[in-house]
Coordinates of C-alpha atoms in Angstrom, one line a residue:
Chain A
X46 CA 16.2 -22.0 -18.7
X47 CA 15.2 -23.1 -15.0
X48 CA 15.2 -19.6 -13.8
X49 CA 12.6 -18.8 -16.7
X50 CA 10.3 -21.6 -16.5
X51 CA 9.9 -20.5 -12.4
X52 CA 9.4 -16.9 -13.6
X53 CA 6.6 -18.5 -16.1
X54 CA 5.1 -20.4 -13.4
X55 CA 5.0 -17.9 -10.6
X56 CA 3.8 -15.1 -13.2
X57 CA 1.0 -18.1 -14.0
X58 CA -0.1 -18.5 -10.4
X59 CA 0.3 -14.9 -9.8
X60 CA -2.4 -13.8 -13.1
X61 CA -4.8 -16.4 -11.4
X62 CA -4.5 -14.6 -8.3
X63 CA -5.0 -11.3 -9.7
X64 CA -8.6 -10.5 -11.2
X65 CA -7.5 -7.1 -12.6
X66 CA -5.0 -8.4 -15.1
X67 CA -7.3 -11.5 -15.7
X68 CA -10.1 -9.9 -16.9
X69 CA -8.1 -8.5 -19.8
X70 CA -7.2 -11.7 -20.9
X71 CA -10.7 -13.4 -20.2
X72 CA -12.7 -10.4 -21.4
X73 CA -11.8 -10.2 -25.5
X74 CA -12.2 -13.6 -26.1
X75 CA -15.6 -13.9 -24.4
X76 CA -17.0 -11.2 -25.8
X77 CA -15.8 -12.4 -29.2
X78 CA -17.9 -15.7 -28.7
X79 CA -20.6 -14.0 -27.5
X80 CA -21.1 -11.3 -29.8
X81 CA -20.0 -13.8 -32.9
X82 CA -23.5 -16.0 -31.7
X83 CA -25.4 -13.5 -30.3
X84 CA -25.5 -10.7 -32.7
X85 CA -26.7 -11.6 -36.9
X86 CA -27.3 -8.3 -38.7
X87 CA -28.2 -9.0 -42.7
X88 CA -25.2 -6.8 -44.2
X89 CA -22.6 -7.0 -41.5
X90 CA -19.2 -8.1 -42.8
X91 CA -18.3 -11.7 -42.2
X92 CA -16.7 -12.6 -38.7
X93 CA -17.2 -8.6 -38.0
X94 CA -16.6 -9.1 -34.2
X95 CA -13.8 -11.6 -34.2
X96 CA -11.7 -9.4 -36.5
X97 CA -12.9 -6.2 -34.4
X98 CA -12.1 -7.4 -30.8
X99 CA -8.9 -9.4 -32.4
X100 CA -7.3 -5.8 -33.0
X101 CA -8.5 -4.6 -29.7
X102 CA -7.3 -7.7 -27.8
X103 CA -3.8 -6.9 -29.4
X104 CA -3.7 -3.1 -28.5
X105 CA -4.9 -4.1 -25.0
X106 CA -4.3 -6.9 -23.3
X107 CA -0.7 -7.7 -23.7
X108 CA 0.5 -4.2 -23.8
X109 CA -1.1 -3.4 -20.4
X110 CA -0.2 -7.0 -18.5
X111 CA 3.2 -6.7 -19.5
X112 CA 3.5 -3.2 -18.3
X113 CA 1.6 -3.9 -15.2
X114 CA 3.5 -6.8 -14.1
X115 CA 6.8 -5.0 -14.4
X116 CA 5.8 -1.7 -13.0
X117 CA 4.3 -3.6 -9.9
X118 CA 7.3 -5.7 -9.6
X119 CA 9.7 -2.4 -9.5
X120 CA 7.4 -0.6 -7.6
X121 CA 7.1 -3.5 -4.5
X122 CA 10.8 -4.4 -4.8
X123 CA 10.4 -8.2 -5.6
X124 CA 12.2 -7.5 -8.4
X125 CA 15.0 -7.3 -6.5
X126 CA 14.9 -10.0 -4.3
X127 CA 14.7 -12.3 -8.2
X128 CA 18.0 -10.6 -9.0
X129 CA 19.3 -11.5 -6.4
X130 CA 18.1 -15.1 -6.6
X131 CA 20.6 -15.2 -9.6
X132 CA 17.4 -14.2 -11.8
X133 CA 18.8 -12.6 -14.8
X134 CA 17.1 -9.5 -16.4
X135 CA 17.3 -11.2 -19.6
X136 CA 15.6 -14.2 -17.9
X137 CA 12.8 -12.3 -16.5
X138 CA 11.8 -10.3 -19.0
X139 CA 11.7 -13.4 -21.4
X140 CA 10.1 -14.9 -18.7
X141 CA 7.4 -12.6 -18.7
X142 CA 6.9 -12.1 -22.1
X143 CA 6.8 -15.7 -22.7
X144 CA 4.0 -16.5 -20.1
X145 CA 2.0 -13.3 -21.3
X146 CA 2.6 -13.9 -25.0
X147 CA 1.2 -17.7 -24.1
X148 CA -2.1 -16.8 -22.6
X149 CA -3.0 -14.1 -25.1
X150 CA -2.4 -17.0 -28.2
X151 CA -4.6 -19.0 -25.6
X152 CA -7.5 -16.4 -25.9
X153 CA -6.5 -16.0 -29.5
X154 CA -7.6 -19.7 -29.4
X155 CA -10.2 -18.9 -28.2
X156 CA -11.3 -16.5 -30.4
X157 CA -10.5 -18.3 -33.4
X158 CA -13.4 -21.0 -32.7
X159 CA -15.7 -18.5 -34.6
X160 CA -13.6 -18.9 -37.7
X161 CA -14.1 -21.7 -39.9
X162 CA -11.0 -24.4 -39.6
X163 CA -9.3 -23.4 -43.0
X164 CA -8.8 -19.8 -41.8
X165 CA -7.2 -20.4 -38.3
X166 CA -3.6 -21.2 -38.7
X167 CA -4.0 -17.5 -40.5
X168 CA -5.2 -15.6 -37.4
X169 CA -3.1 -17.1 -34.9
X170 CA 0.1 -16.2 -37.2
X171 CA -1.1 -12.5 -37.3
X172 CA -2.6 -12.5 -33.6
X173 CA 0.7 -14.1 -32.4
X174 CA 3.0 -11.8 -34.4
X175 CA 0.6 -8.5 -32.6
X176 CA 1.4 -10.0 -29.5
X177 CA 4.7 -9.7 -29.5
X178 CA 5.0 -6.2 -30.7
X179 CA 2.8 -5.0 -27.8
X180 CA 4.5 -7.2 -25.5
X181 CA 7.8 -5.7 -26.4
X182 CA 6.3 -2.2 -26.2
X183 CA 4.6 -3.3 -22.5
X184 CA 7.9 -4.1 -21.1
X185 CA 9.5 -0.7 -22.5
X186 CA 6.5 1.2 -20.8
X187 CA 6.8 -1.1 -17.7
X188 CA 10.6 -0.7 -17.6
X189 CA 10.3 3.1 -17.9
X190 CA 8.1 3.2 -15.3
X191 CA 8.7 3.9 -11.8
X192 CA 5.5 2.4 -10.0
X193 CA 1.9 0.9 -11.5
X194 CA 0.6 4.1 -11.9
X195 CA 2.6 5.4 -13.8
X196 CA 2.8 2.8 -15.6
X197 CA -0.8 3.3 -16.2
X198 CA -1.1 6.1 -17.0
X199 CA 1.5 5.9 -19.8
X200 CA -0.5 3.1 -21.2
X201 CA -3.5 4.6 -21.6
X202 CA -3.0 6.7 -24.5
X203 CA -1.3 3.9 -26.3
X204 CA -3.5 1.6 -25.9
X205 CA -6.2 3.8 -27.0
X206 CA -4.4 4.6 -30.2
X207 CA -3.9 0.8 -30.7
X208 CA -7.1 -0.4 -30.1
X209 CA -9.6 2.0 -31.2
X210 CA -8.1 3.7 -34.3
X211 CA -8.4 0.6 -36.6
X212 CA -12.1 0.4 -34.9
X213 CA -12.6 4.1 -35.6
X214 CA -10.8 4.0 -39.0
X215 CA -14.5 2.0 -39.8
X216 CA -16.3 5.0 -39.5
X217 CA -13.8 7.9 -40.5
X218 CA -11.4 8.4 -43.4
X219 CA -9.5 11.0 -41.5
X220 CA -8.9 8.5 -39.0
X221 CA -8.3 5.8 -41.5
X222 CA -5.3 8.1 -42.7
X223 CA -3.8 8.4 -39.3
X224 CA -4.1 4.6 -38.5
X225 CA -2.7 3.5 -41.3
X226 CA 1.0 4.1 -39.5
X227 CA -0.2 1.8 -36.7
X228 CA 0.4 -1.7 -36.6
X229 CA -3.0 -2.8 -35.5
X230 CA -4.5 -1.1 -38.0
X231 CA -2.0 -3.0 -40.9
X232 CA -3.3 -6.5 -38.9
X233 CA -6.9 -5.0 -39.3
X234 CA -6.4 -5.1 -43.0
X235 CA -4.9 -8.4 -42.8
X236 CA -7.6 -10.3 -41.1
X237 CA -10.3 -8.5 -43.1
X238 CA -8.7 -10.7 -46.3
X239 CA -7.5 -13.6 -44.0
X240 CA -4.9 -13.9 -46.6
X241 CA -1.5 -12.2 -47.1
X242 CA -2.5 -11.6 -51.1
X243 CA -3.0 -8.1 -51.5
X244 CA -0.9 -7.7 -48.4
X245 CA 2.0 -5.3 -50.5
X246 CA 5.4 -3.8 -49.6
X247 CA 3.8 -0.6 -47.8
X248 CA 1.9 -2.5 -44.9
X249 CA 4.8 -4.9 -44.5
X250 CA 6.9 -2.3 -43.9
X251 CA 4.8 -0.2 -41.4
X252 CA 4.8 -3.7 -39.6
X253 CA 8.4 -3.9 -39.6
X254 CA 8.6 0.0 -38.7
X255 CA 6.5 -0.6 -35.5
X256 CA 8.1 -3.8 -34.9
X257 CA 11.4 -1.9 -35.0
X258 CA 10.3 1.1 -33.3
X259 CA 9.1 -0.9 -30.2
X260 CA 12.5 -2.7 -30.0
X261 CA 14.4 0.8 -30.2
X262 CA 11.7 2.0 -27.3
X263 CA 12.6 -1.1 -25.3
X264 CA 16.2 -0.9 -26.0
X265 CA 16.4 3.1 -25.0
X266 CA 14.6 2.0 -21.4
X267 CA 16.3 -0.5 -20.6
X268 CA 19.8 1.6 -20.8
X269 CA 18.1 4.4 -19.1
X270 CA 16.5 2.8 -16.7
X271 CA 17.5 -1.0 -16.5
X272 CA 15.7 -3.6 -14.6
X273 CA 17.2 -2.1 -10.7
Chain B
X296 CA 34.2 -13.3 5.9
X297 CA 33.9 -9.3 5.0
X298 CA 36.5 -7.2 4.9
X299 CA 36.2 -3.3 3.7
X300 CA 38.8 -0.5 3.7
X301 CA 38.8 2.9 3.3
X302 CA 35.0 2.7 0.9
X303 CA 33.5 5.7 0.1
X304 CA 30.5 6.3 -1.4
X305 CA 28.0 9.6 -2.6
X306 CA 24.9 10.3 -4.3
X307 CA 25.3 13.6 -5.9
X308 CA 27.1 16.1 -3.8
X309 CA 25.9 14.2 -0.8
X310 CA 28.6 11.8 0.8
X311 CA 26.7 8.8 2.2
X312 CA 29.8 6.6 3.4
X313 CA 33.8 8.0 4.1
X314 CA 36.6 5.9 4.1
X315 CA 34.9 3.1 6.0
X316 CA 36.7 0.1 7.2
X317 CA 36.2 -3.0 8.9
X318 CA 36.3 -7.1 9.3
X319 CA 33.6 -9.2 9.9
X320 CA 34.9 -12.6 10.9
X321 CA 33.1 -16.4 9.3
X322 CA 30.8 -17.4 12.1
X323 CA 30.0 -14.5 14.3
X324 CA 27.3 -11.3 14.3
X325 CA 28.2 -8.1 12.7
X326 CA 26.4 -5.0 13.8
X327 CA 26.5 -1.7 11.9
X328 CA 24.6 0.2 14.0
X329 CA 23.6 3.6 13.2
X330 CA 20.7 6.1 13.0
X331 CA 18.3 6.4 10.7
X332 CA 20.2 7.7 7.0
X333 CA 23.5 6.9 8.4
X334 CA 24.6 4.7 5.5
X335 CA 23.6 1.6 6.9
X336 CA 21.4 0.5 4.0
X337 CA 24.0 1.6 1.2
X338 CA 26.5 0.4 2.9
X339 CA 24.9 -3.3 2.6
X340 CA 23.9 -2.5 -1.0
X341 CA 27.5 -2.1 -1.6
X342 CA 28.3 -5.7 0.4
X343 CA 25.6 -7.5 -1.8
X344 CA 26.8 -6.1 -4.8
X345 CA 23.2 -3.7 -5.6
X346 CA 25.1 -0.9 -6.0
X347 CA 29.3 0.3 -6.8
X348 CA 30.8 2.3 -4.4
X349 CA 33.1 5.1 -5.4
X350 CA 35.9 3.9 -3.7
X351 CA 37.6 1.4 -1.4
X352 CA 38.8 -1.9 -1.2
X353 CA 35.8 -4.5 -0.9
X354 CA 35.9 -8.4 0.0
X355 CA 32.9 -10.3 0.6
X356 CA 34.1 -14.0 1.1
X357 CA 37.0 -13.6 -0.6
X358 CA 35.6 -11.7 -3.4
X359 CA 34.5 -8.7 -4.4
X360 CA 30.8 -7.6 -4.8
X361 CA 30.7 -6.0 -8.0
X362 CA 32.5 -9.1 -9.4
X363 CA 29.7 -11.7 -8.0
X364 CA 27.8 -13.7 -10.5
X365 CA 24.2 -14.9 -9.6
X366 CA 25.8 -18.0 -8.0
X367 CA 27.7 -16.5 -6.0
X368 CA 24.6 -14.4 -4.8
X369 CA 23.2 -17.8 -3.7
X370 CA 25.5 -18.0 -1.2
X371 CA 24.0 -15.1 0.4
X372 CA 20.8 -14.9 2.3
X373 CA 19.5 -10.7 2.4
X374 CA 16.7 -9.3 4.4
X375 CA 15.6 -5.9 3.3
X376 CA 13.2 -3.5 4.8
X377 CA 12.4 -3.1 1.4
X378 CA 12.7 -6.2 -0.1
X379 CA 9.5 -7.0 -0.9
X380 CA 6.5 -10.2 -0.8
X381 CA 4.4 -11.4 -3.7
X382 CA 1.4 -9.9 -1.4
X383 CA -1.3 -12.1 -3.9
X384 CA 0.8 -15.6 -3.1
X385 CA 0.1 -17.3 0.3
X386 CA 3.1 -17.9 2.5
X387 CA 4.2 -21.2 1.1
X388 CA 4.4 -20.2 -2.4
X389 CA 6.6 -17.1 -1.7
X390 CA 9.2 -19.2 -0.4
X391 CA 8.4 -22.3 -2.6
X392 CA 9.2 -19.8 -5.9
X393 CA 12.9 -19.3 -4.1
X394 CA 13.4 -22.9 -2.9
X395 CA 12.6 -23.6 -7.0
X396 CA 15.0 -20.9 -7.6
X397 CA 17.7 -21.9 -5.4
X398 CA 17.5 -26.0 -6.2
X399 CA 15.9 -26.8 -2.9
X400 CA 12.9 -28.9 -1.7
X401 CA 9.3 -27.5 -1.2
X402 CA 10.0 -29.5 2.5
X403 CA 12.7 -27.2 3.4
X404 CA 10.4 -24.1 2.3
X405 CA 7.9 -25.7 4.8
X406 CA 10.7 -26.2 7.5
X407 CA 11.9 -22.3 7.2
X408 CA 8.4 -21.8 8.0
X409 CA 7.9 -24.0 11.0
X410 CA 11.6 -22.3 11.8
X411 CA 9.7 -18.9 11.9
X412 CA 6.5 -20.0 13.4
X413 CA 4.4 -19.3 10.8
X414 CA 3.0 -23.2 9.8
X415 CA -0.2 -22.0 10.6
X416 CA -0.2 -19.1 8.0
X417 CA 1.1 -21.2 5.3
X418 CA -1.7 -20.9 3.1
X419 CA -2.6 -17.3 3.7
X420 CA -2.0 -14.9 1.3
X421 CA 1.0 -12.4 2.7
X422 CA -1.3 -9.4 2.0
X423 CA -3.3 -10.6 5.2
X424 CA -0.2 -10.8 7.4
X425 CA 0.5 -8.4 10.0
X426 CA 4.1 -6.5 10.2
X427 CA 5.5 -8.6 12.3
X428 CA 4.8 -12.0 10.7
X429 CA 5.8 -10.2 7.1
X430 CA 8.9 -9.5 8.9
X431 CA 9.4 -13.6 9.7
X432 CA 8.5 -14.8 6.1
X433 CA 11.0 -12.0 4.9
X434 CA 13.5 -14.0 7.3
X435 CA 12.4 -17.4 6.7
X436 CA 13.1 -16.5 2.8
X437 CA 16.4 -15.3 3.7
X438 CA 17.5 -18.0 5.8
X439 CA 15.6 -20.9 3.6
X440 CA 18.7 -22.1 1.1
X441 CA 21.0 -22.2 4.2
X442 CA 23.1 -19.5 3.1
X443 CA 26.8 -19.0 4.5
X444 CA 26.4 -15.2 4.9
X445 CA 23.3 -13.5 6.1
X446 CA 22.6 -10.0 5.5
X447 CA 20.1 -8.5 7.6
X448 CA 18.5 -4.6 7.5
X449 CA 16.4 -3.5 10.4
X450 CA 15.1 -6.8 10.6
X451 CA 12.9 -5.8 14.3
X452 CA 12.3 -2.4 13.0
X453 CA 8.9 -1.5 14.2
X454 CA 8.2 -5.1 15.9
X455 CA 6.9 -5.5 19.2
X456 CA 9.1 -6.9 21.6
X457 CA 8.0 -10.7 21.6
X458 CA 8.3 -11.0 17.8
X459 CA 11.3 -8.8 18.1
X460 CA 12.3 -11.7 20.8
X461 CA 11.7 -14.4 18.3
X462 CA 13.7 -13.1 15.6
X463 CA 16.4 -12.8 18.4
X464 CA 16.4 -16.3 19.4
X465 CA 16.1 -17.1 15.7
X466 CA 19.2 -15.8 14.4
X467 CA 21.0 -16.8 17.5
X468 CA 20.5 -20.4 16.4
X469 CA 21.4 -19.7 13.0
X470 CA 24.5 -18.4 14.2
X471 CA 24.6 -22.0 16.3
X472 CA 24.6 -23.5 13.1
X473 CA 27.7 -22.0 11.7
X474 CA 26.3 -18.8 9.7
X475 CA 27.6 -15.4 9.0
X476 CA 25.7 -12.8 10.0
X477 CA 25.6 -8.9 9.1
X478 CA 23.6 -7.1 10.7
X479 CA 22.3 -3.6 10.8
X480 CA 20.1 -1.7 13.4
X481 CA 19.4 1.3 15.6
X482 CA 18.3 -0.6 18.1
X483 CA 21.4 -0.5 20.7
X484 CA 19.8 -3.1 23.0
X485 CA 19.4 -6.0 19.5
X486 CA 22.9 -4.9 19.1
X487 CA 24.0 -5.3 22.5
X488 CA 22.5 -9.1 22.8
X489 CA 23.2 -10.4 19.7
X490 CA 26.6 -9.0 18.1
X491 CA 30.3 -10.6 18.6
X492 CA 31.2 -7.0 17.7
X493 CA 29.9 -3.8 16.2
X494 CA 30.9 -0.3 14.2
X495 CA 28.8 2.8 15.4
X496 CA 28.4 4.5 12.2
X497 CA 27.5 8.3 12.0
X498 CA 26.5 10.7 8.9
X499 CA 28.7 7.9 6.8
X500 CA 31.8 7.6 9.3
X501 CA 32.8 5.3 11.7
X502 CA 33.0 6.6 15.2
X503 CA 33.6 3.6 17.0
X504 CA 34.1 -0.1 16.7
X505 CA 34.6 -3.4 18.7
X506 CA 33.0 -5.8 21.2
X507 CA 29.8 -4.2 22.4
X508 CA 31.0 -4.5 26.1
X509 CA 34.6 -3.3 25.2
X510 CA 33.0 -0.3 24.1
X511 CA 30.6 0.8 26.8
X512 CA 33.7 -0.4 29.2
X513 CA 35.9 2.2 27.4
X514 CA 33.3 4.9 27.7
X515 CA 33.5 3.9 31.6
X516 CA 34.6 7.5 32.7
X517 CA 32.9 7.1 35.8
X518 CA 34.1 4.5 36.9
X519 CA 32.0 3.5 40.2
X520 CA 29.9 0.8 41.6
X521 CA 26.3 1.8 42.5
X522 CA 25.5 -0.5 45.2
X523 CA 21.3 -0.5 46.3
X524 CA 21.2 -1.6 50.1
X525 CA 18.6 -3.8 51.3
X526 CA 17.4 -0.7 53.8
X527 CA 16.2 1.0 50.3
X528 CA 19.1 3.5 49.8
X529 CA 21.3 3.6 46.7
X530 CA 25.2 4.6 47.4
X531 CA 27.9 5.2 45.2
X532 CA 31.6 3.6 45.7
X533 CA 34.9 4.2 44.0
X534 CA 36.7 0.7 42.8
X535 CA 39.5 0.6 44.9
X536 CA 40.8 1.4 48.6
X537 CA 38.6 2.7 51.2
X538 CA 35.5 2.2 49.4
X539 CA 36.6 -1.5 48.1
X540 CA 36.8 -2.6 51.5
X541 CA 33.2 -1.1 52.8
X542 CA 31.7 -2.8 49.6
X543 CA 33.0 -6.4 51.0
X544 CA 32.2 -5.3 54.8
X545 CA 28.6 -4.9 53.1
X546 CA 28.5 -7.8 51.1
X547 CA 29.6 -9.6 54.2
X548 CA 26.6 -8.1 56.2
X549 CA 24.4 -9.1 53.6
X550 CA 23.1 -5.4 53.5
X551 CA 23.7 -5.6 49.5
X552 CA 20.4 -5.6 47.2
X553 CA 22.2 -5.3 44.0
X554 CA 25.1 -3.8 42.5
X555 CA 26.0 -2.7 39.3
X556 CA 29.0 -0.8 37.6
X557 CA 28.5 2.7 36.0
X558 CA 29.5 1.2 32.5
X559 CA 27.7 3.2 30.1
X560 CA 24.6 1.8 27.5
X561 CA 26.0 2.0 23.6
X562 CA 23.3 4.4 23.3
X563 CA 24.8 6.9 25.7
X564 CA 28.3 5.8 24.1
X565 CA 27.1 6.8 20.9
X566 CA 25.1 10.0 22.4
X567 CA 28.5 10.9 23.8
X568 CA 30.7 10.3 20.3
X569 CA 27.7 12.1 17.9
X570 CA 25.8 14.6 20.5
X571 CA 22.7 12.5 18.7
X572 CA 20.4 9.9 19.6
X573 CA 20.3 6.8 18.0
X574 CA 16.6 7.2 17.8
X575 CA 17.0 10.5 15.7
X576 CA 17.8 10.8 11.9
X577 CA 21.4 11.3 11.1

């Protein structure tokens, strides 16, 4: 538990340090206050930008930190020197996830001072549940991958499936067909109720799907290519 | 403190380390010594556990690698070429994560680094350090916990020599104070200064091994003394009889500049056993 809680604080100093992983934490939640009291249209749906950028956030944010952090850790070898500090993989990767998981719920936080007070424990229960899908599938990406780049560059296209398809899905019914499969898209339709009635068997079970697919993913990288 | 026998070791097709063997003893300094891809580094992955050989009989105080738990690991203090910094954190906070890691006081972080001479860099970040001080943190984390057995890769590759000095002196004193230390290098000179005794590894086999002066002593085919007389000239004696005598009517005369034996340098020893260079790749 010692080892994790050091891994948690150094990754803490460490996201302070580093502007490029910041800003993806920072940058949702900001705009999601901004928008939320900058922008009334007569006819736009209720909390339109919060449920928008709370989708996004998901499919970005944790996805490429955790990815990042653990392709940049193979790829300069520090990795190496924890595991041989008697850092275990399980520790680290916990370790990570835990710290990254934390600050996202802490933008989620954020977020969630547009929503009126009734409708919050909701929204952090579905934001924290997306988190930890994408941060599952971040460390199978960041496991798999051999430097940042890379790591990068496998990313991308998820992310842009993840955060843009339920956006997309506004405006398209093709889209809206193909996004249904995705998780982010199944949370979409859960914050536009803020309630889990109407919420049937089908979308519970794509969550689970994705849920199970990202713990397959992670599972199938870490044999292949472990932590080393 | 390390003992190895007969370990093998490939990567494909490509045999890295044959049937290598040898003791390291609790308190002295180990050189492998060895050109560049001579199985130096995998050879130490092996020792620390990073990696299984394919064969062999491995002990690494009194147990073996593969069988090492993280605690164990503590016990060990490894400097990597590779081994890398957290380049964002300043110097303290790369060693103050391991002292948190290894159950040891911020203070002795800060001590490692007054040990290394880098106090004044404490606070800056080890992206702005140069190689050589990068090279002292990488020690000072090394050495930090106290550890009973050192490993250390190249650690003056590509220093200059005053940096290269201070890491000398530096694990010297840590030998002073009772550690083990296993170290590997192509620099014959480092190896010459600081080792008790040494194996000259080649393409993955030992070629030779023992006391560094043993070993140039034995490559001693020569064997002359190459006196330079105070009138400028150099001259060139056998050992014994006739020449034995001139040498002390010399001496006597105080016509004698300086005088050294014909003892080879481990580098021609090694020139001599491998037809290469240290310098070159294996």
């Amino acid at each position: 538990m010692s080892n994790m809680i050091v891994i948690i604080k150094k990754q803490l100093k460490d996201t302070l340090k580093n502007k490029t992983i910041l800003i993806q934490f920072i940058l949702f939640p900001f705009m999601t206050v901004l928008m939320e009291n900058a922008v009334k249209i007569d006819g736009m749906p209720t909390f339109f930008f919060t449920k928008l950028f709370a989708v996004m956030y998901i499919g970005m944010a944790p996805l490429t930190a955790t990815a990042s952090v653990i392709a940049e850790e193979k790829e300069k070898n520090t990795l190496r020197v924890l595991t041989m500090a008697d850092i275990r993989p399980w520790q680290y990767l916990c370790g990570i996830g835990i710290h990254i998981w934390m600050i996202c719920m802490l933008g989620a936080c954020v977020m969630s001072t547009t929503l009126p007070a009734e409708k919050i424990p909701f929204f952090l229960l579905i934001m924290g549940t997306g988190f930890i899908i994408s941060v599952i599938a971040g460390a199978s990406i960041g496991i798999f991958s051999k430097n940042q780049m890379m790591a990068t560059s496998i990313v991308m296209p998820f992310m842009m499936i993840l955060s843009f398809a339920p956006m997309l899905s506004l405006f398209n019914d093709r889209i809206k067909k193909f996004a249904t499969v995705v998780y982010t898209q199944q949370l979409m339709v859960l914050f536009d109720e803020m309630t889990f009635r109407g919420f049937y068997a089908n979308g519970i079970t794509i969550l689970l799907v994705n849920a199970l697919l990202c713990v397959l993913l992670f599972a199938f990288a870490y044999r292949r290519k472990g932590l080393a | 403190m390390i003992k190895c026998k007969n370990v093998k070791k490939s990567f494909g097709a490509h045999e890295v380390l044959k049937d290598i063997g040898f003791e390291a003893a609790r308190g002295s300094i180990f050189g492998l010594l060895g050109p560049s891809g001579a199985g130096k580094t995998t050879l130490i992955r092996i020792l620390t556990g990073q990696i299984a050989p394919d064969g062999g009989n491995i002990r690494v105080m009194g147990m073996d690698p593969q069988a090492l738990s993280g605690k164990d690991k503590k016990h060990f203090g490894i400097m990597m070429d590779n081994f890398g910094l957290y380049e964002r954190f300043s110097c303290i906070d790369n060693l103050g994560m391991f002292a948190d890691l290894y159950g040891i006081s911020r203070e002795r972080a800060l001590s490692a680094l007054r040990e290394v001479g880098l106090t004044d860099a404490a606070k800056r970040p080890a992206s702005d350090l140069s190689k050589g001080m990068r090279a002292r943190l990488q020690l000072a984390r090394a050495f930090m916990h106290e550890p009973e057995l050192i490993f250390l890769d190249e650690p003056t590759a590509g220093l200059d020599p005053q940096t290269m000095k201070g890491i000398h002196r530096f694990i010297l004193e840590k030998k002073k104070s009772g550690a083990t230390i296993f170290l590997t290098t192509h620099n014959m000179e480092e190896a010459y200064r600081l080792c008790d005794r040494i194996v000259l590894l080649h393409q993955g086999t030992i070629v030779e091994a023992g006391k560094p002066e043993e070993i140039c002593r034995r490559y001693d085919h020569q064997k002359r003394i190459l006196i330079h007389l105070a009138d400028g000239r150099d001259a060139v004696y056998e050992r014994g009889g006739k020449d034995a005598e001139e040498i002390c009517k010399l001496l006597r005369n105080e016509k004698v500049e300086t005088i050294h034996s014909t003892e080879p340098t481990l580098e021609s020893v090694f020139l001599e056993l491998t037809g290469k260079n240290l310098q070159e790749d294996a």
